[in-house]
C-alpha positions as semicolon CSV with decimal commas, in nm:
position;residue;x (nm);y (nm);z (nm)
1;X;-1,236;1,348;2,542
2;X;-1,104;1,020;2,606
3;X;-0,745;0,947;2,561
4;X;-0,790;0,586;2,467
5;X;-0,961;0,525;2,100
6;X;-0,880;0,186;2,160
7;X;-1,196;0,060;2,221
8;X;-1,379;0,240;2,000
9;X;-1,173;0,153;1,712
10;X;-1,185;-0,243;1,840
11;X;-1,503;-0,175;1,805
12;X;-1,563;0,014;1,452
13;X;-1,326;-0,279;1,336
14;X;-1,528;-0,640;1,455
15;X;-1,866;-0,396;1,293
16;X;-1,722;-0,352;0,994
17;X;-1,619;-0,777;1,010
18;X;-1,933;-0,852;1,068
19;X;-2,087;-0,618;0,753
20;X;-1,747;-0,725;0,556
21;X;-1,816;-1,119;0,615
22;X;-2,209;-1,161;0,629
23;X;-2,453;-0,899;0,564
24;X;-2,222;-0,858;0,259
25;X;-2,384;-1,224;0,154
26;X;-2,718;-1,045;0,104
27;X;-2,663;-0,806;-0,054
28;X;-2,847;-0,721;-0,423
29;X;-2,761;-0,946;-0,736
30;X;-2,872;-0,688;-1,005
31;X;-2,673;-0,459;-1,118
32;X;-2,671;-0,146;-0,998
33;X;-2,728;0,229;-1,119
34;X;-2,442;0,264;-1,341
35;X;-2,413;-0,107;-1,498
36;X;-2,852;-0,114;-1,548
37;X;-2,714;0,268;-1,776
38;X;-2,410;0,078;-1,977
39;X;-2,685;-0,173;-2,058
40;X;-2,949;0,057;-2,210
41;X;-2,957;-0,007;-2,580
42;X;-2,944;-0,370;-2,526
43;X;-3,153;-0,707;-2,406
44;X;-3,025;-0,985;-2,170
45;X;-3,123;-1,256;-2,070
46;X;-3,184;-1,411;-1,735
47;X;-2,771;-1,445;-1,617
48;X;-2,737;-1,084;-1,724
49;X;-2,544;-1,177;-2,038
50;X;-2,576;-0,927;-2,378
51;X;-2,769;-1,137;-2,628
52;X;-2,826;-0,861;-2,890
53;X;-2,871;-0,420;-2,929
54;X;-2,641;-0,121;-2,919
55;X;-2,506;-0,043;-2,590
56;X;-2,212;0,078;-2,430
57;X;-2,166;-0,232;-2,204
58;X;-2,078;-0,423;-2,555
59;X;-1,686;-0,262;-2,512
60;X;-1,611;-0,363;-2,169
61;X;-1,371;-0,562;-2,114
62;X;-1,198;-0,782;-1,818
63;X;-0,996;-0,626;-1,550
64;X;-0,609;-0,612;-1,561
65;X;-0,643;-0,737;-1,242
66;X;-0,910;-0,985;-1,267
67;X;-0,745;-1,284;-1,256
68;X;-0,615;-1,136;-0,849
69;X;-0,688;-1,396;-0,580
70;X;-0,987;-1,115;-0,472
71;X;-1,188;-1,050;-0,763
72;X;-1,536;-1,011;-0,878
73;X;-1,630;-0,981;-0,455
74;X;-1,483;-1,393;-0,357
75;X;-1,203;-1,579;-0,305
76;X;-1,060;-1,781;-0,606
77;X;-1,021;-2,131;-0,492
78;X;-1,302;-2,151;-0,253
79;X;-1,575;-2,340;-0,369
80;X;-1,863;-2,242;-0,120
81;X;-1,997;-1,932;-0,255
82;X;-2,107;-1,761;0,106
83;X;-1,802;-1,826;0,254
84;X;-1,651;-1,724;-0,076
85;X;-1,784;-1,342;-0,015
86;X;-1,764;-1,321;0,303
87;X;-1,378;-1,382;0,329
88;X;-1,279;-1,173;0,081
89;X;-1,470;-0,972;0,248
90;X;-1,284;-0,996;0,582
91;X;-0,965;-0,985;0,385
92;X;-1,061;-0,646;0,248
93;X;-1,138;-0,476;0,605
94;X;-0,825;-0,622;0,772
95;X;-0,625;-0,499;0,486
96;X;-0,772;-0,133;0,484
97;X;-0,718;-0,152;0,825
98;X;-0,317;-0,239;0,833
99;X;-0,320;0,037;0,551
100;X;-0,512;0,275;0,727
101;X;-0,354;0,257;1,061
102;X;0,001;0,273;0,958
103;X;-0,057;0,579;0,771
104;X;-0,174;0,722;1,065
105;X;0,105;0,572;1,200
106;X;0,369;0,731;1,001
107;X;0,133;1,102;1,112
108;X;0,089;1,069;1,373
109;X;0,246;1,371;1,656
110;X;0,591;1,294;1,788
111;X;0,547;1,582;2,029
112;X;0,628;1,896;2,020
113;X;0,893;2,077;1,813
114;X;1,183;2,203;2,066
115;X;1,482;2,420;1,877
116;X;1,809;2,325;1,957
117;X;1,928;2,615;2,018
118;X;1,742;2,770;2,290
119;X;1,849;2,453;2,525
120;X;1,704;2,341;2,874
121;X;1,473;2,534;3,041
122;X;1,527;2,559;3,388
123;X;1,162;2,753;3,489
124;X;0,847;2,585;3,546
125;X;0,660;2,533;3,274
126;X;0,329;2,763;3,290
127;X;-0,034;2,539;3,381
128;X;-0,215;2,468;3,662
129;X;-0,100;2,070;3,564
130;X;0,265;2,150;3,553
131;X;0,264;2,247;3,968
132;X;0,093;1,975;4,182
133;X;0,045;2,276;4,412
134;X;-0,137;2,520;4,241
135;X;-0,477;2,434;4,346
136;X;-0,403;2,426;4,724
137;X;-0,216;2,814;4,646
138;X;-0,547;2,933;4,428
139;X;-0,712;2,777;4,752
140;X;-0,541;2,947;5,050
141;X;-0,543;3,323;4,809
142;X;-0,880;3,325;4,751
143;X;-0,952;3,195;5,159
144;X;-0,703;3,500;5,257
145;X;-0,863;3,800;5,097
C-alpha cells in the first residue's frame, strides 16, 4: 500500500465534483419513494401540487432552513437552473470534503505515546529497518554455515 494517499484522495474528489456539478442535473425530477408514499390518497396536478384527497403530505411544513442559500438543490440568486444545481452540488462536495478532512486531521496519529518517566533509550531499536547493516550480517551468517 502506498504511503502517499493524495493521488487517490484527489482523484476521488475530482470524481465527486464531476458527479455533483454535472451529472446531478440529469437526476430524476419525479418524486422518490418517500415522497410518493406520502402522496398516497391525494390527487396532484402536473406540478406535483396537491389538489384534493387526504394524505400525510398535506401536513408538511417548510423546513427551518428553507430560506438558506443552498435550499432545494440550488443556489439562491442564480437564475440558470443547470448552473444553480451544479454549483450547489460542487459547494456541497467541497464543504463535506473540508469537514471530513478536518475531522481526519484532528483524529490522526501523532506518533507513539511515550512514558516520560522511562527516559530516553540508548540501545538500538529492534527490527531490520532500524539497522542498515542487518541484511549484510544476515547474508554473512548464512554464507559461513
